[in-house]
Tab-separated table of C-alpha atoms in Angstrom:
chain	number	residue	atom	x	y	z
A	489	MET	CA	-26.919	-27.750	-42.777
A	490	LYS	CA	-26.862	-24.357	-41.531
A	491	ILE	CA	-27.174	-21.730	-44.336
A	492	VAL	CA	-23.661	-20.042	-45.991
A	493	ALA	CA	-23.811	-16.242	-45.475
A	494	LYS	CA	-23.654	-14.288	-48.214
A	495	LYS	CA	-21.640	-11.412	-48.493
A	496	HIS	CA	-23.883	-9.298	-51.476
A	497	LEU	CA	-26.958	-9.557	-48.117
A	498	SER	CA	-24.830	-8.552	-45.363
A	499	GLN	CA	-25.730	-11.458	-43.570
A	500	PHE	CA	-23.761	-12.215	-40.037
A	501	PHE	CA	-26.098	-14.374	-38.086
A	502	LEU	CA	-26.124	-13.863	-34.491
A	503	HIS	CA	-25.414	-17.259	-32.222
A	504	LYS	CA	-23.870	-16.552	-28.996
A	505	LYS	CA	-26.516	-17.575	-26.542
A	506	GLU	CA	-25.593	-14.854	-23.946
A	507	THR	CA	-26.516	-12.248	-26.159
A	508	ILE	CA	-29.704	-13.639	-27.463
A	509	ASP	CA	-30.658	-13.471	-23.977
A	510	GLU	CA	-29.851	-10.065	-23.461
A	511	ILE	CA	-31.655	-9.011	-26.492
A	512	ILE	CA	-34.593	-11.160	-25.398
A	513	ARG	CA	-35.142	-9.380	-22.190
A	514	HIS	CA	-34.912	-6.081	-23.816
A	515	VAL	CA	-37.544	-7.164	-26.778
A	516	ALA	CA	-39.742	-8.608	-24.386
A	517	PRO	CA	-41.493	-10.179	-27.284
A	518	ARG	CA	-45.082	-11.067	-26.925
A	519	GLY	CA	-48.043	-11.092	-29.241
A	520	LYS	CA	-48.163	-10.934	-33.037
A	521	ILE	CA	-44.562	-10.052	-34.010
A	522	VAL	CA	-42.904	-9.456	-37.398
A	523	GLU	CA	-39.316	-10.951	-37.587
A	524	ILE	CA	-36.648	-9.087	-41.026
A	525	GLY	CA	-34.075	-11.233	-41.820
A	526	PRO	CA	-34.229	-13.898	-39.534
A	527	GLY	CA	-31.418	-16.045	-41.102
A	528	GLU	CA	-30.802	-19.075	-39.193
A	529	GLY	CA	-33.372	-18.502	-36.887
A	530	ALA	CA	-31.728	-17.961	-33.326
A	531	LEU	CA	-33.246	-15.612	-32.494
A	532	THR	CA	-36.377	-16.477	-33.563
A	533	CYS	CA	-36.403	-19.419	-32.065
A	534	ALA	CA	-35.815	-17.948	-28.798
A	535	MET	CA	-38.890	-15.653	-29.016
A	536	LEU	CA	-41.480	-17.962	-30.187
A	537	PRO	CA	-42.205	-19.247	-27.100
A	538	LEU	CA	-42.971	-15.951	-25.756
A	539	CYS	CA	-45.296	-14.707	-28.466
A	540	THR	CA	-48.840	-15.811	-30.061
A	541	SER	CA	-47.290	-15.651	-33.494
A	542	LEU	CA	-44.198	-14.508	-35.652
A	543	ILE	CA	-44.122	-14.177	-39.072
A	544	ALA	CA	-40.602	-13.954	-40.231
A	545	VAL	CA	-39.705	-12.178	-43.919
A	546	GLU	CA	-36.501	-13.212	-45.291
A	547	ILE	CA	-34.855	-12.281	-49.046
A	548	ASP	CA	-32.848	-15.360	-49.040
A	549	PHE	CA	-34.336	-18.066	-50.398
A	550	GLU	CA	-31.960	-20.830	-48.451
A	551	ALA	CA	-32.271	-19.434	-45.420
A	552	ALA	CA	-36.367	-18.865	-45.883
A	553	THR	CA	-36.000	-22.812	-47.286
A	554	TYR	CA	-33.622	-23.592	-43.780
A	555	LEU	CA	-36.639	-22.072	-41.890
A	556	LYS	CA	-39.630	-23.808	-43.029
A	557	ARG	CA	-37.546	-27.211	-42.544
A	558	THR	CA	-35.779	-26.656	-39.616
A	559	ILE	CA	-39.290	-24.783	-37.390
A	560	SER	CA	-42.465	-26.816	-37.062
A	561	ASP	CA	-43.807	-24.659	-34.293
A	562	SER	CA	-47.666	-23.628	-35.547
A	563	ARG	CA	-47.196	-20.019	-34.588
A	564	PHE	CA	-44.500	-19.541	-36.846
A	565	SER	CA	-44.801	-18.707	-40.622
A	566	CYS	CA	-42.156	-17.843	-43.058
A	567	ILE	CA	-42.350	-15.670	-45.936
A	568	GLN	CA	-39.371	-15.306	-48.773
A	569	ALA	CA	-39.722	-11.628	-49.866
A	570	ASP	CA	-37.780	-8.380	-49.395
A	571	ILE	CA	-39.207	-5.763	-46.324
A	572	LEU	CA	-38.807	-3.279	-48.704
A	573	HIS	CA	-41.984	-4.354	-50.269
A	574	TYR	CA	-43.517	-6.523	-47.902
A	575	ASP	CA	-47.213	-5.806	-47.523
A	576	TRP	CA	-48.176	-6.064	-44.010
A	577	GLN	CA	-51.580	-7.037	-44.120
A	578	GLU	CA	-52.684	-6.389	-40.339
A	579	PRO	CA	-51.204	-4.737	-37.025
A	580	VAL	CA	-48.636	-6.487	-35.091
A	581	ASP	CA	-47.347	-5.565	-31.557
A	582	LEU	CA	-43.695	-5.980	-32.182
A	583	VAL	CA	-40.867	-5.931	-35.394
A	584	VAL	CA	-37.871	-7.152	-34.713
A	585	GLY	CA	-35.096	-7.423	-37.647
A	586	ASN	CA	-31.274	-7.431	-37.896
A	587	LEU	CA	-30.867	-5.572	-40.493
A	588	PRO	CA	-28.184	-5.936	-43.258
A	589	TYR	CA	-25.726	-2.911	-43.315
A	590	HIS	CA	-25.992	-1.650	-46.548
A	591	LEU	CA	-29.645	-1.551	-46.355
A	592	SER	CA	-30.462	-0.292	-42.897
A	593	THR	CA	-31.639	3.263	-44.301
A	594	PRO	CA	-34.284	2.226	-46.909
A	595	ILE	CA	-35.438	-0.554	-44.618
A	596	LEU	CA	-36.155	2.123	-41.909
A	597	LEU	CA	-37.686	4.757	-44.143
A	598	ARG	CA	-39.926	0.994	-45.237
A	599	ILE	CA	-40.614	0.985	-41.374
A	600	ALA	CA	-41.945	4.682	-41.109
A	601	GLU	CA	-44.394	4.070	-43.588
A	602	GLN	CA	-45.891	0.944	-41.617
A	603	LYS	CA	-45.333	3.022	-38.242
A	604	SER	CA	-49.029	2.656	-37.752
A	605	LYS	CA	-49.159	-0.504	-37.810
A	606	PHE	CA	-46.856	-1.445	-35.034
A	607	ARG	CA	-46.106	-0.328	-31.109
A	608	ARG	CA	-42.618	-0.936	-31.334
A	609	ALA	CA	-39.675	-2.241	-33.149
A	610	PHE	CA	-36.165	-3.252	-32.621
A	611	PHE	CA	-33.283	-3.449	-35.263
A	612	ILE	CA	-29.814	-4.508	-35.322
A	613	VAL	CA	-27.638	-1.854	-37.158
A	614	GLU	CA	-24.268	-1.448	-36.950
A	615	ASP	CA	-23.080	0.708	-34.305
A	616	ALA	CA	-22.323	3.924	-36.142
A	617	PHE	CA	-25.398	3.761	-38.165
A	618	ALA	CA	-27.016	3.482	-34.301
A	619	GLU	CA	-25.451	6.554	-33.416
A	620	LYS	CA	-26.375	8.419	-36.498
A	621	VAL	CA	-29.930	7.342	-35.921
A	622	ARG	CA	-29.983	8.678	-32.133
A	623	GLU	CA	-27.735	11.382	-32.345
A	624	SER	CA	-26.196	13.213	-34.739
A	625	GLN	CA	-28.078	15.963	-37.132
A	626	THR	CA	-28.571	14.212	-40.602
A	627	ALA	CA	-31.100	13.766	-42.510
A	628	ILE	CA	-32.115	10.312	-41.506
A	629	HIS	CA	-31.993	11.259	-37.408
A	630	THR	CA	-34.486	13.916	-38.498
A	631	PHE	CA	-36.516	11.832	-40.351
A	632	ILE	CA	-36.657	9.068	-37.774
A	633	SER	CA	-37.013	11.229	-34.227
A	634	THR	CA	-40.004	12.598	-36.346
A	635	PHE	CA	-41.837	9.665	-35.992
A	636	PHE	CA	-40.118	7.570	-33.488
A	637	ASP	CA	-39.080	7.948	-30.099
A	638	ILE	CA	-34.886	6.442	-30.210
A	639	ASP	CA	-32.897	4.744	-28.106
A	640	ILE	CA	-30.035	2.371	-28.118
A	641	ALA	CA	-31.225	-0.910	-25.904
A	642	MET	CA	-27.778	-2.269	-25.573
A	643	GLN	CA	-24.420	-2.564	-27.882
A	644	ILE	CA	-23.829	-5.732	-29.694
A	645	SER	CA	-20.127	-7.420	-29.491
A	646	ARG	CA	-19.013	-8.294	-33.339
A	647	TYR	CA	-18.253	-11.529	-31.885
A	648	ALA	CA	-21.890	-12.529	-31.186
A	649	CYS	CA	-22.285	-13.133	-34.796
A	650	HIS	CA	-21.082	-15.383	-37.722
A	651	PRO	CA	-19.251	-14.916	-39.781
A	652	VAL	CA	-17.711	-12.252	-37.438
A	653	PRO	CA	-18.359	-8.842	-38.946
A	654	LYS	CA	-15.766	-5.610	-38.691
A	655	VAL	CA	-17.674	-3.785	-36.529
A	656	HIS	CA	-20.201	-3.757	-33.459
A	657	SER	CA	-23.310	-3.673	-33.960
A	658	SER	CA	-26.361	-2.146	-31.504
A	659	LEU	CA	-30.220	-2.800	-31.053
A	660	LEU	CA	-31.822	0.259	-32.164
A	661	ARG	CA	-35.559	0.500	-29.949
A	662	LEU	CA	-38.097	2.710	-31.459
A	663	ILE	CA	-41.558	3.790	-30.469
A	664	PRO	CA	-43.971	4.939	-32.630
A	665	LYS	CA	-45.188	8.898	-31.706
A	666	PRO	CA	-48.020	10.785	-33.183
A	667	ALA	CA	-47.111	13.131	-35.841
A	668	PRO	CA	-48.866	14.771	-38.937
A	669	GLU	CA	-49.547	12.689	-41.444
A	670	VAL	CA	-46.828	14.100	-44.575
A	671	ASN	CA	-45.602	12.303	-47.711
A	672	LEU	CA	-42.442	10.563	-46.277
A	673	ALA	CA	-40.761	10.720	-49.536
A	674	LYS	CA	-40.807	14.454	-50.085
A	675	TYR	CA	-40.122	15.370	-46.536
A	676	TYR	CA	-37.091	13.102	-46.537
A	677	ASN	CA	-35.737	14.236	-50.358
A	678	ILE	CA	-36.136	17.933	-48.366
A	679	LEU	CA	-33.878	16.933	-45.666
A	680	SER	CA	-31.571	14.936	-47.912
A	681	ARG	CA	-31.379	17.858	-49.603
A	682	ALA	CA	-30.276	20.130	-47.003
A	683	PHE	CA	-27.842	17.852	-45.101
A	684	ARG	CA	-26.119	17.458	-47.999
A	685	ALA	CA	-24.919	20.722	-48.104
A	686	ARG	CA	-25.264	21.143	-44.112
A	687	ARG	CA	-22.870	23.951	-44.223
A	688	LYS	CA	-24.326	26.215	-46.321
A	689	LYS	CA	-27.406	28.487	-44.931
A	690	ILE	CA	-30.924	27.410	-45.902
A	691	ARG	CA	-31.501	30.443	-48.260
A	692	SER	CA	-28.577	29.037	-50.450
A	693	ILE	CA	-29.956	25.385	-50.325
A	694	PHE	CA	-33.597	26.309	-51.134
A	695	PRO	CA	-33.558	30.022	-52.829
A	696	GLU	CA	-37.478	28.843	-52.928
A	697	SER	CA	-37.750	29.288	-49.339
A	698	ASP	CA	-38.824	32.190	-47.077
A	699	LEU	CA	-38.232	30.568	-44.150
A	700	PHE	CA	-35.012	30.206	-41.859
A	701	LEU	CA	-32.903	31.854	-44.205
A	702	ASP	CA	-30.021	32.527	-42.257
A	703	LYS	CA	-30.125	29.039	-40.383
A	704	ARG	CA	-27.874	26.059	-41.424
A	705	PRO	CA	-29.438	22.433	-41.469
A	706	HIS	CA	-28.469	21.262	-38.261
A	707	GLU	CA	-29.634	24.116	-36.263
A	708	LEU	CA	-33.245	23.384	-37.246
A	709	THR	CA	-35.080	21.122	-35.040
A	710	THR	CA	-37.535	18.293	-36.429
A	711	GLU	CA	-40.343	21.091	-35.512
A	712	ASP	CA	-39.059	24.071	-38.109
A	713	TRP	CA	-38.894	20.814	-40.261
A	714	LEU	CA	-42.113	20.217	-40.530
A	715	SER	CA	-42.659	23.982	-40.763
A	716	PHE	CA	-40.493	23.982	-43.687
A	717	TYR	CA	-42.150	20.672	-45.062
A	718	ILE	CA	-45.495	22.190	-44.985
A	719	LYS	CA	-44.542	25.492	-46.138
A	720	LEU	CA	-42.807	24.228	-49.457
A	721	HIS	CA	-45.507	20.857	-50.414
A	722	LEU	CA	-48.787	22.049	-48.961
A	723	PRO	CA	-50.930	24.044	-51.037
A	724	PRO	CA	-51.640	27.595	-49.641
A	725	GLN	CA	-55.558	28.044	-48.407
A	726	SER	CA	-57.599	30.187	-50.201
A	727	PRO	CA	-58.570	33.675	-48.981
A	728	LEU	CA	-61.926	34.079	-47.484
A	729	ARG	CA	-64.225	35.933	-49.123
């Protein structure tokens, strides 16, 4: 007996073999994998023969129980946990996830906290959200592009899932890149504050700042925002004596 999809968890389960096969071609699973929200395990079972170990992190008790009962491969383990609070014990090669639409932003913020612990990440997200992350000058785009190279690997028809969602999805690819150490919560709060008032100039949004006063949030580059963060949050250097 399979799992009943739960609306409050935004559950949509992949089932179309052709779509799963194409995802596998893009993801190229190998080594150690963490999978977020495996659901019924269709993608899990496709990745298992190609990797050395796979840890599935599933918040839904019913889904976690189903996976533990139906997948007996020694490379597989399933942890019933909220990925927002999951304790990453050791580095992995790949993170893959079918993200609940309503939690895509907080999960990506959590993933950014763990960026030193994986080499590649692929996430199935709502199509419009993927475009916002990749191209739009938004808080989430600026934040994620600070720490990752971003690309959309493929489109996923809504008919590849059951129950059929109202919108299509995309496979979002994130590759960690070198970035300075910052307080992620403070950095994202600055960006959120700015882009909530994107039509205003920086001088109006941040009267405490003396940088980029006549620019609007969407006119600043990632490097500009890092400089802005450093100016606001890092203590000034003591003068040499």
